[in-house]
XYZ file of C-alpha atoms in Angstrom:
738
model
C 91.846 96.751 86.638
C 90.384 98.837 89.174
C 92.690 100.929 91.278
C 94.459 99.234 94.357
C 93.507 100.720 97.463
C 95.499 100.301 100.675
C 93.555 98.311 103.616
C 95.067 101.058 105.957
C 93.607 104.154 103.963
C 90.540 102.405 103.363
C 89.512 101.696 107.292
C 90.546 105.449 107.837
C 86.784 106.481 108.412
C 86.563 107.278 112.071
C 88.602 106.831 115.157
C 90.057 103.361 115.799
C 88.202 101.867 118.665
C 89.580 100.864 121.818
C 90.812 97.617 121.832
C 89.286 94.848 123.738
C 91.399 93.062 126.089
C 91.379 89.459 125.230
C 92.256 86.555 127.581
C 95.087 84.521 125.559
C 94.150 80.881 125.434
C 96.232 78.683 127.913
C 99.513 77.128 126.416
C 99.988 73.439 126.743
C 103.078 72.091 127.918
C 103.550 70.299 124.729
C 102.928 73.334 122.357
C 105.540 75.451 124.463
C 107.903 72.516 124.217
C 107.465 72.299 120.623
C 107.745 76.034 120.131
C 110.950 75.921 122.123
C 112.529 73.278 120.305
C 111.796 74.929 117.083
C 113.249 78.262 118.128
C 116.595 76.470 118.900
C 117.013 76.004 115.277
C 116.374 79.653 114.212
C 118.699 82.782 114.734
C 117.582 86.146 114.231
C 120.196 88.724 113.697
C 119.075 92.604 113.747
C 121.453 95.012 111.929
C 122.035 98.343 113.155
C 119.010 99.568 111.060
C 116.829 96.780 113.056
C 116.191 94.835 109.769
C 115.983 91.157 110.912
C 118.261 88.482 109.034
C 116.244 85.267 109.866
C 117.968 81.910 109.480
C 116.578 78.486 110.065
C 117.775 74.957 109.605
C 114.650 74.564 107.283
C 112.232 76.387 105.420
C 109.492 75.844 108.175
C 112.187 77.130 110.796
C 113.128 80.145 108.826
C 109.253 80.752 108.655
C 108.596 80.437 112.340
C 111.406 83.011 112.918
C 110.426 85.343 110.303
C 106.729 85.434 111.625
C 108.079 85.869 115.445
C 110.422 88.924 113.960
C 107.536 90.506 112.408
C 105.199 90.486 115.381
C 108.345 92.134 117.304
C 108.231 94.871 114.811
C 104.438 95.523 114.547
C 102.019 92.847 115.790
C 98.795 95.195 115.377
C 99.529 95.469 111.980
C 99.987 91.722 111.301
C 96.774 90.951 113.339
C 94.826 93.465 111.412
C 95.805 92.143 108.031
C 94.148 88.918 109.122
C 91.223 90.613 111.261
C 90.596 92.188 107.495
C 91.061 89.102 105.313
C 88.791 87.075 107.375
C 85.991 89.492 107.272
C 86.037 90.280 110.942
C 86.908 93.902 111.200
C 83.295 94.954 112.703
C 84.123 92.293 115.564
C 87.005 95.494 116.610
C 85.529 98.367 114.773
C 81.675 98.300 115.070
C 78.974 98.015 112.970
C 80.238 100.741 110.488
C 82.366 97.938 108.795
C 79.722 95.211 108.579
C 79.797 95.702 104.794
C 83.403 95.340 104.489
C 83.375 92.070 106.320
C 80.557 90.986 104.170
C 82.454 91.587 100.892
C 85.152 89.386 102.222
C 82.776 86.631 103.259
C 81.262 86.663 99.886
C 84.495 84.571 99.012
C 86.376 83.645 102.143
C 85.148 80.610 103.688
C 86.961 79.180 107.016
C 85.565 75.617 106.491
C 86.629 75.860 102.593
C 90.120 77.343 103.795
C 90.802 74.520 106.421
C 89.921 71.985 103.760
C 92.261 73.242 101.609
C 94.863 73.237 104.467
C 94.172 69.573 104.801
C 94.559 68.872 101.139
C 97.732 71.042 100.846
C 101.007 69.226 100.032
C 103.158 68.140 103.170
C 105.909 70.842 102.600
C 103.326 73.641 102.330
C 101.377 72.528 105.473
C 104.709 72.545 107.416
C 105.109 76.331 106.227
C 101.609 77.327 107.388
C 102.102 75.320 110.705
C 105.258 77.270 111.286
C 103.488 80.526 110.350
C 100.869 80.129 113.128
C 103.317 78.463 115.547
C 105.625 81.812 115.321
C 102.770 84.073 115.834
C 101.488 82.176 119.060
C 104.978 81.493 120.459
C 105.394 85.490 120.138
C 101.962 86.030 121.941
C 102.937 83.208 124.614
C 106.238 84.774 125.586
C 104.693 88.895 125.390
C 101.796 88.440 127.821
C 101.767 92.388 127.765
C 100.898 92.195 123.838
C 97.073 92.229 123.924
C 95.522 91.275 120.720
C 92.435 93.018 119.311
C 90.799 89.874 118.271
C 92.981 86.890 117.366
C 94.530 85.528 120.391
C 95.420 82.319 118.857
C 96.487 81.942 115.246
C 95.779 78.756 112.885
C 97.468 77.320 110.146
C 94.699 77.625 107.678
C 94.533 81.520 108.289
C 97.533 81.793 105.888
C 95.205 81.242 102.933
C 93.142 84.039 103.501
C 95.814 86.332 102.689
C 97.667 84.469 100.155
C 98.769 87.355 97.704
C 100.658 90.619 99.103
C 98.949 93.187 96.947
C 98.052 96.463 98.761
C 94.515 95.846 97.841
C 93.086 92.447 96.559
C 90.878 91.850 93.805
C 87.585 91.374 96.366
C 88.463 95.065 97.115
C 87.268 96.271 93.870
C 83.627 95.821 95.088
C 82.031 99.020 95.689
C 80.808 98.853 99.482
C 78.315 101.432 99.014
C 76.550 99.522 96.278
C 76.741 96.604 98.146
C 75.083 98.079 101.230
C 72.510 99.501 98.987
C 71.738 95.987 97.582
C 71.809 94.139 100.684
C 70.947 96.873 103.233
C 68.057 97.420 105.273
C 65.252 95.784 102.729
C 63.880 92.411 103.501
C 64.593 91.683 99.834
C 67.560 92.708 97.840
C 67.337 96.454 96.645
C 67.732 97.863 93.075
C 69.362 101.277 94.020
C 72.581 102.081 92.331
C 74.556 104.879 94.040
C 75.955 107.515 91.971
C 79.743 108.196 92.732
C 80.474 111.694 94.339
C 84.238 111.670 93.898
C 85.722 114.814 92.326
C 89.377 115.799 91.779
C 92.605 113.410 91.460
C 93.070 110.619 93.098
C 94.624 111.503 96.497
C 97.882 109.584 95.500
C 97.525 106.649 92.968
C 98.493 103.374 94.095
C 100.922 101.076 92.197
C 104.613 100.963 91.704
C 107.646 101.274 89.570
C 109.651 98.619 88.090
C 112.973 98.968 86.178
C 115.013 96.291 84.815
C 118.505 96.832 83.279
C 120.463 94.631 80.965
C 124.332 93.839 81.168
C 124.770 95.433 77.870
C 123.865 98.770 79.152
C 125.352 98.529 82.805
C 128.894 99.491 83.587
C 129.936 96.518 85.282
C 128.253 94.006 83.028
C 125.529 92.660 85.549
C 121.869 93.141 85.240
C 120.142 95.532 87.385
C 116.616 95.868 89.080
C 114.581 98.656 90.474
C 112.229 97.656 93.281
C 109.885 100.709 93.750
C 106.494 99.754 95.365
C 104.283 102.787 95.758
C 102.278 101.748 98.882
C 100.837 103.272 102.189
C 104.001 103.710 104.205
C 104.558 101.139 106.720
C 102.448 98.684 104.714
C 105.737 96.526 104.323
C 108.749 96.182 106.405
C 112.222 94.885 105.204
C 113.489 91.418 105.746
C 115.954 88.653 104.942
C 115.100 85.086 105.477
C 117.478 82.209 104.825
C 117.529 78.557 105.634
C 119.367 75.525 105.006
C 116.984 74.185 102.455
C 117.763 76.820 100.059
C 115.977 79.754 100.841
C 117.550 83.062 100.909
C 115.113 85.915 99.935
C 115.577 89.725 100.835
C 113.204 92.587 100.434
C 109.608 93.706 101.514
C 107.341 91.289 103.089
C 103.645 92.226 103.710
C 102.626 92.346 107.364
C 101.655 88.722 108.302
C 102.855 86.878 105.364
C 105.621 84.531 105.161
C 107.287 85.161 101.989
C 108.960 88.105 100.654
C 106.526 89.575 98.347
C 108.845 92.064 96.248
C 112.609 91.550 96.558
C 115.448 89.217 95.390
C 117.604 86.323 96.129
C 121.082 85.607 95.407
C 120.323 84.668 91.612
C 117.325 86.751 90.743
C 114.898 89.611 91.731
C 111.067 90.174 91.138
C 109.301 93.283 91.356
C 105.540 93.381 91.073
C 103.373 96.482 89.652
C 99.978 96.811 89.624
C 97.807 97.181 86.726
C 97.835 94.247 84.542
C 95.160 92.584 82.485
C 91.393 92.615 82.893
C 90.977 89.879 85.634
C 87.531 90.695 87.275
C 84.535 90.543 85.120
C 80.735 91.664 85.961
C 77.677 89.557 84.516
C 74.092 91.147 84.207
C 71.758 88.395 85.422
C 68.025 88.637 84.516
C 66.240 87.943 87.698
C 62.743 86.272 87.771
C 60.787 85.859 91.030
C 59.213 82.590 90.664
C 56.549 81.718 93.552
C 58.613 83.403 95.929
C 62.127 82.046 94.849
C 64.759 83.761 92.865
C 65.830 82.588 89.295
C 68.014 83.916 86.633
C 67.836 83.529 83.208
C 70.716 81.512 81.139
C 71.066 79.828 77.881
C 67.226 80.066 76.999
C 66.117 78.687 80.337
C 66.035 79.284 83.987
C 68.676 78.695 86.858
C 68.047 79.011 90.646
C 70.098 81.641 92.590
C 72.020 80.098 95.299
C 71.054 81.522 98.738
C 73.639 81.567 101.641
C 72.921 83.150 104.749
C 76.208 84.978 106.373
C 76.281 85.914 109.923
C 78.284 88.961 110.737
C 79.057 89.828 114.314
C 79.963 93.352 115.500
C 81.055 95.457 118.166
C 78.312 97.375 120.000
C 79.086 100.832 121.391
C 78.737 99.639 124.880
C 81.609 96.909 124.287
C 79.059 94.188 123.783
C 78.691 92.106 120.701
C 75.501 92.107 118.158
C 75.182 90.452 115.057
C 73.551 90.739 111.784
C 72.530 87.959 109.298
C 72.302 88.814 105.708
C 71.293 86.200 102.743
C 73.365 86.579 99.984
C 72.913 85.313 96.495
C 75.089 83.588 93.849
C 74.733 82.845 90.078
C 77.127 80.438 88.753
C 79.301 83.719 87.714
C 79.841 84.610 91.423
C 78.294 86.583 93.964
C 75.897 89.202 93.581
C 76.909 92.554 94.669
C 74.806 95.317 93.201
C 72.012 96.314 90.793
C 72.057 97.872 87.279
C 69.357 98.881 84.857
C 67.159 96.567 86.409
C 69.339 93.369 86.504
C 71.375 92.204 89.513
C 75.214 92.330 88.778
C 77.653 89.197 89.626
C 81.425 89.378 90.173
C 83.600 86.570 88.849
C 87.389 86.594 89.818
C 89.947 84.569 90.754
C 89.694 82.735 94.190
C 92.537 80.115 94.327
C 94.128 80.509 97.760
C 96.151 77.360 97.789
C 97.493 77.831 94.273
C 98.488 81.638 95.019
C 100.192 80.875 98.592
C 102.191 78.224 96.658
C 103.330 80.581 93.708
C 103.977 83.330 96.385
C 106.485 81.142 98.029
C 108.034 79.080 95.393
C 109.086 82.224 93.289
C 111.138 83.308 96.077
C 113.360 80.175 95.868
C 113.641 80.130 92.048
C 117.147 79.790 90.852
C 117.019 81.070 87.207
C 114.374 82.070 84.477
C 113.217 78.906 83.708
C 112.452 78.094 87.375
C 110.656 81.562 87.555
C 108.720 81.102 84.797
C 107.594 77.904 85.815
C 106.078 79.483 88.850
C 104.353 82.041 86.721
C 102.552 78.843 84.886
C 100.554 78.673 88.362
C 98.814 82.040 87.056
C 97.519 83.215 90.300
C 99.569 86.148 90.678
C 96.148 88.091 89.655
C 96.696 91.499 90.602
C 100.032 92.193 89.201
C 102.763 92.592 86.550
C 106.219 91.516 87.281
C 109.541 93.050 86.261
C 112.292 90.519 86.520
C 116.214 90.345 86.170
C 118.770 87.917 87.171
C 122.708 86.772 87.624
C 122.661 85.353 84.260
C 122.077 88.421 82.282
C 118.167 88.194 81.593
C 115.570 90.635 82.001
C 112.029 90.090 81.498
C 108.595 91.126 81.973
C 105.321 89.855 82.465
C 101.993 91.749 81.990
C 99.535 90.162 84.593
C 99.299 86.555 85.378
C 95.943 85.506 85.700
C 94.160 86.100 82.326
C 90.993 84.575 81.675
C 90.148 83.552 77.852
C 87.099 85.400 76.589
C 85.208 86.094 73.275
C 86.859 89.418 72.062
C 83.591 90.699 70.788
C 82.457 91.808 74.299
C 83.424 94.931 75.921
C 84.842 93.487 79.054
C 85.392 96.638 80.557
C 81.518 96.803 81.282
C 79.171 94.117 82.498
C 78.217 91.483 80.009
C 74.922 89.687 79.624
C 74.957 86.792 81.997
C 72.238 85.077 80.052
C 74.423 84.363 77.082
C 77.009 81.443 77.355
C 79.211 83.202 74.813
C 80.280 85.354 77.891
C 81.645 82.675 79.639
C 85.248 82.266 80.473
C 87.230 79.668 78.275
C 90.005 78.729 80.759
C 93.156 80.922 81.324
C 95.749 82.222 78.620
C 98.875 80.344 79.379
C 101.915 82.635 80.184
C 103.119 82.300 76.680
C 99.839 83.895 75.357
C 100.167 86.946 77.775
C 101.903 90.095 76.961
C 105.827 89.462 77.930
C 108.897 90.610 77.100
C 112.371 88.565 77.297
C 115.618 90.461 76.832
C 114.661 93.156 74.497
C 117.237 94.487 72.236
C 117.212 98.285 73.930
C 118.210 96.556 77.115
C 115.672 97.915 79.298
C 112.253 97.588 80.862
C 109.931 99.665 82.644
C 106.260 99.611 84.023
C 104.738 102.359 86.179
C 101.057 100.670 86.206
C 101.226 101.904 82.376
C 100.307 99.925 79.279
C 102.805 97.671 78.273
C 103.283 99.048 74.846
C 105.869 101.362 76.058
C 107.579 98.832 78.415
C 110.820 98.516 76.059
C 110.539 101.816 73.930
C 110.518 100.743 70.199
C 110.964 97.055 71.186
C 107.712 96.773 73.395
C 104.947 94.597 72.738
C 102.349 95.740 69.997
C 98.738 96.487 71.132
C 97.359 95.109 67.946
C 98.797 91.701 68.628
C 96.388 91.104 71.752
C 92.951 91.209 72.767
C 92.002 94.466 74.278
C 91.267 92.787 77.806
C 94.856 91.881 78.361
C 95.754 95.519 79.021
C 93.117 97.707 80.372
C 95.322 100.881 81.470
C 96.703 103.421 79.004
C 99.933 105.297 79.066
C 100.375 107.352 82.462
C 102.844 110.209 83.120
C 105.321 108.275 85.024
C 105.573 106.047 82.334
C 106.269 108.949 79.891
C 108.889 109.979 82.368
C 110.394 106.485 82.776
C 111.097 106.188 78.998
C 112.796 109.492 79.187
C 115.295 108.345 82.018
C 116.006 105.061 80.284
C 116.134 105.382 76.915
C 119.483 105.762 75.106
C 121.545 105.580 78.480
C 124.450 103.460 79.099
C 126.893 102.471 81.520
C 124.007 102.203 84.464
C 125.241 101.726 87.979
C 123.295 101.086 91.028
C 123.796 104.703 92.038
C 122.908 106.078 88.312
C 119.563 103.866 88.374
C 118.622 104.941 91.428
C 119.218 108.481 90.265
C 117.405 107.734 87.127
C 114.478 106.457 89.461
C 114.044 109.638 91.784
C 114.533 112.265 88.533
C 112.784 115.300 89.498
C 110.602 116.013 86.294
C 107.026 116.058 86.698
C 106.199 115.069 83.300
C 102.500 115.743 83.175
C 103.054 119.474 83.426
C 104.814 119.484 80.073
C 101.236 119.054 78.525
C 99.300 120.671 81.146
C 100.915 124.021 81.171
C 100.733 125.260 77.421
C 96.875 125.469 77.448
C 97.082 127.553 80.654
C 99.542 129.778 78.818
C 97.311 129.936 75.723
C 94.558 130.930 77.893
C 96.352 133.781 79.301
C 97.681 134.992 76.311
C 94.253 135.139 74.857
C 93.240 137.751 77.462
C 92.550 141.516 76.156
C 95.666 143.567 77.046
C 95.085 145.415 80.299
C 92.550 142.761 81.260
C 92.005 142.786 85.091
C 92.520 138.911 85.137
C 95.600 139.375 83.030
C 97.206 141.795 85.277
C 96.214 139.887 88.488
C 97.821 136.458 86.967
C 100.860 138.012 85.393
C 103.444 137.223 87.952
C 101.704 133.667 88.648
C 102.016 132.911 84.763
C 105.380 134.299 84.477
C 106.845 131.843 87.208
C 105.232 129.011 85.733
C 106.775 130.010 82.123
C 110.184 129.831 83.693
C 109.772 126.402 85.823
C 111.592 123.581 84.093
C 108.801 121.186 85.475
C 111.214 119.832 88.283
C 110.612 119.821 91.848
C 112.685 120.925 94.637
C 112.614 122.126 98.413
C 113.138 125.448 97.275
C 110.919 125.570 94.313
C 107.844 128.021 94.447
C 106.750 126.942 90.969
C 106.463 123.418 92.124
C 103.975 124.696 94.916
C 101.984 126.913 92.626
C 101.766 124.286 89.820
C 100.816 121.466 91.894
C 97.803 123.322 93.717
C 96.746 124.674 90.582
C 96.434 121.037 89.048
C 94.645 120.312 92.117
C 92.127 122.914 91.838
C 91.729 122.292 88.182
C 91.091 119.007 88.851
C 88.303 119.583 91.362
C 86.776 121.679 88.717
C 86.549 118.923 85.825
C 87.325 115.675 87.589
C 83.847 114.633 87.822
C 83.475 115.361 83.994
C 86.571 113.300 83.269
C 85.379 110.296 85.287
C 81.887 110.377 83.438
C 83.709 110.090 80.083
C 86.185 107.346 81.298
C 89.180 109.486 81.003
C 91.955 109.510 83.359
C 91.888 112.865 85.301
C 95.335 114.113 84.472
C 94.534 113.411 80.600
C 91.199 115.077 80.555
C 92.960 118.159 82.100
C 95.269 118.721 78.824
C 92.291 118.476 76.472
C 89.845 121.069 74.895
C 87.288 119.830 77.230
C 88.634 121.809 79.810
C 88.001 125.592 79.215
C 90.121 128.571 79.213
C 88.176 130.106 81.870
C 88.452 127.163 84.116
C 92.302 127.016 83.524
C 92.705 130.460 84.630
C 90.016 130.599 87.629
C 91.850 127.353 88.978
C 95.070 129.342 88.957
C 93.726 132.363 90.851
C 92.448 130.058 93.264
C 95.439 127.964 93.846
C 97.430 131.290 94.361
C 94.865 132.521 96.838
C 94.905 129.430 98.777
C 98.770 129.538 98.869
C 98.469 132.861 100.309
C 95.903 132.211 102.870
C 97.218 129.189 104.067
C 101.146 130.091 104.153
C 101.130 133.644 103.954
C 102.806 134.070 100.629
C 101.722 132.615 97.224
C 105.328 131.990 96.415
C 106.113 129.373 99.349
C 108.716 126.920 98.816
C 107.637 123.469 98.074
C 109.692 122.099 101.044
C 107.700 124.276 103.455
C 104.664 122.610 102.375
C 105.353 118.780 101.595
C 106.667 117.295 104.744
C 107.368 113.720 106.231
C 105.944 113.105 109.739
C 105.530 110.204 111.815
C 104.206 110.749 115.383
C 102.728 107.425 116.588
C 102.390 103.814 115.540
C 98.705 104.089 114.607
C 97.749 102.260 111.275
C 95.947 105.583 110.227
C 98.402 108.388 110.863
C 97.529 111.741 112.927
C 99.491 114.712 111.439
C 100.142 118.109 113.303
C 101.208 121.236 111.617
C 102.691 122.108 115.353
C 104.942 119.073 115.560
C 108.248 118.351 114.133
C 108.460 117.219 110.369
C 110.872 116.609 107.710
C 110.520 118.823 104.402
C 110.547 116.460 101.199
C 111.054 117.370 97.512
C 108.994 114.527 95.710
C 105.590 115.165 94.806
C 102.341 113.076 93.676
C 102.698 110.147 91.080
C 99.570 111.864 89.298
C 102.149 114.607 87.949
C 104.469 111.979 86.660
C 106.770 111.843 89.866
C 108.735 108.778 89.767
C 109.630 108.993 93.466
C 105.948 109.219 94.281
C 104.826 110.831 97.327
C 101.482 112.213 98.575
C 98.582 112.204 101.194
C 95.767 109.813 100.609
C 93.586 110.662 103.543
C 91.812 114.085 104.106
C 92.796 115.767 107.321
C 90.171 116.049 110.067
C 92.250 118.896 111.268
C 90.694 122.140 110.342
C 94.361 123.714 111.254
C 96.272 121.361 108.932
C 97.680 123.295 106.278
C 100.693 121.162 105.022
C 100.835 118.122 102.876
C 102.252 114.820 104.917
C 103.061 111.887 102.669
C 101.043 108.767 103.464
C 101.641 106.675 100.346
C 104.394 106.614 97.608
C 107.774 105.328 98.015
C 107.812 103.299 100.759
C 110.493 100.296 100.538
C 112.597 100.936 97.630
C 115.607 98.958 96.633
C 118.227 98.715 93.778
C 119.927 95.542 93.063
C 122.667 94.391 91.036
C 123.156 90.793 90.147
C 126.656 90.184 89.641
C 128.997 87.232 91.237
C 127.982 88.764 94.887
C 124.772 90.828 95.220
C 125.238 94.330 95.718
C 122.166 96.071 96.816
C 120.922 99.461 98.333
C 117.538 100.158 99.988
C 115.417 102.735 101.869
C 112.303 102.553 104.065
C 109.799 105.458 104.692
C 110.387 105.963 108.420
C 111.714 102.900 109.732
C 111.614 99.193 110.232
C 109.536 99.240 113.616
C 106.071 100.481 114.475
C 106.599 101.172 117.965
C 107.488 104.845 118.601
C 109.716 104.080 121.614
C 112.198 101.933 119.099
C 115.089 103.357 117.955
C 114.235 102.001 114.272
C 110.722 103.910 114.277
C 111.750 106.620 112.043
C 115.762 106.312 112.043
C 115.595 106.270 108.125
C 113.341 109.380 107.861
C 116.038 111.819 107.171
C 117.659 109.630 104.603
C 114.445 108.975 102.942
C 113.449 112.484 102.422
C 117.006 113.120 100.988
C 116.762 110.231 98.633
C 119.757 108.527 100.319
C 119.957 104.667 100.272
C 121.517 102.234 103.012
C 123.787 99.344 102.008
C 121.840 96.077 102.062
C 123.522 93.493 104.128
C 122.613 90.616 102.361
C 125.915 88.090 103.429
C 126.255 86.937 107.076
C 129.761 88.480 107.273
C 128.377 91.929 106.414
C 125.536 91.241 108.956
C 128.136 90.365 111.311
C 130.174 93.668 110.841
C 126.726 95.810 111.649
C 124.992 93.682 114.412
C 122.923 95.149 116.848
C 121.900 92.087 118.442
C 121.520 88.299 117.648
C 119.205 85.947 119.251
C 116.523 83.151 119.193
C 112.843 83.642 119.420
C 111.605 83.927 122.827
C 114.940 85.091 124.191
């Protein structure tokens, strides 16, 4: 699958526009009375970390309270997720976001979502009603909060954002190519824009999930490591319970009413990005016939469907403009670009009702059979799932939505849309996909890598599955995960956390030997050999482990980044992951040595010494509640030992946006370990967790960055799962509206 990209990083293309002041709609006496009556059935207990423990009489009451609590913590992020999901970003950000909105509206139709809401089962409609009511009650009771756009939430809006990944399938469509196709021309263009990317991914999105079976744990209970790698502050930590059996704890994506990655008192689930191939492109052969567009299919012609889409956008003077673009669809999906004289249609999953059903019902599953049943809905399209439960089971699902396709075709590339043999032939059942259940080795790992190392020697076999079921290869984090899990016994919560934070940067095991060989091949007394001698000596003595005091980490990371700048474009042209490419003979000895010299010079220039400790460079800083964080070397920050997942760091940490401040020299984390939790499924749940920064997005809140120092040290807090534990660490208990 295409790499997942965070919404918030994606919109970091300029300053955030000043929010318009919206007049809140008048609240009827009937609505207010109804909301107040529902609030009376809800309790919100904030613990000493600000984590909300929401309890409702019914599931709908709990959802009402959960949405209210989320809005308290960070309403701007809640609202922004729905502005984006409904394709309305240009209404607040201006014309530059028109094609991001167009991309969403190729698939999201409010009228269709409203129809699906009306057709929903009563229990789900109640939850969607409660979702909207909780947010609207918050706005009604907080008149000082001024929404940027959505002053009133409707129940059907929950269907526009029904799956909690950090980047949805729709976001795989290239915006530059979409604009080139539909841009200024009166008829669609045939331009394909070349990529100008170089270097590494700033910080790879994705996650780690580890499950440990009772046979290799000290207490004889299954363990689960929940380690999403997202943009920081993308998900807060919550607990939501009801008198109808709901009791879920974990990370909830802002604005959604289900725990996305977490656990209940019986089982836990961790989603990692990078399942099977779930998005396909079709090359449509277009025919202009009497001024109308057709495309070839099965020896005949079919008319392209044309749909005018109107895109409102904010003008520079604060007013509103609009642009109407006619878009085209074949039966495969919307046309998004051109290639080699043909138009490219995209086909992907678009099942919001089933996806929302699956996202919620898995949180109430009580055992493996029930969890498996939710997986049979097959709408968790973007994720793998690592699972553990109180019965001692561990399991792995590689993807969940996998179309059946003819394996003769290369599904990594666009296929011929005129050939009926390229049609999807239904979906694979869960049993037909790549899965694991209680492997004999006693552990499962996934790091967005292929599944063929998920359980060491007991992993699934690549030859048993069609190529499209797994499109990623191995990665440095996967190699690292196997190292820290294999042949280990007596795992505890603390030792699992320690394994998940192991400091080795595994990629350098393969990257450094070619550098040393290049150096050793230099003639004795060569000027370059003399200039690099102390740099090479430092790296030869290094154990590939990061630490705050390690100067070798600084030099190695800067060298790797420089080498990627030299060879990244070539790697992408060959379709090879950049880090893998850097270890091959395609990178010359001269490039390796030049990159080392450049890296040392940059460290010397920026920090006054090429032997600068890693902790002086790599920092945590949270200054504002802005979605796109500003950073300032002159302001206080914390040293952080972790490093980019590109290099194999299991505790991933990196900066995903480029600084606009020419004075900034330090690296400030924006993506990687965010919400992290380790869970033990014994007779009573035992768990520990940590958040990047803190629970609240309000800089004036004591919970804005109260976990930052612990986060930087890799120190976890105790999860307060049971009411009596919350009562012992209670900051405030109240009902919505109080």
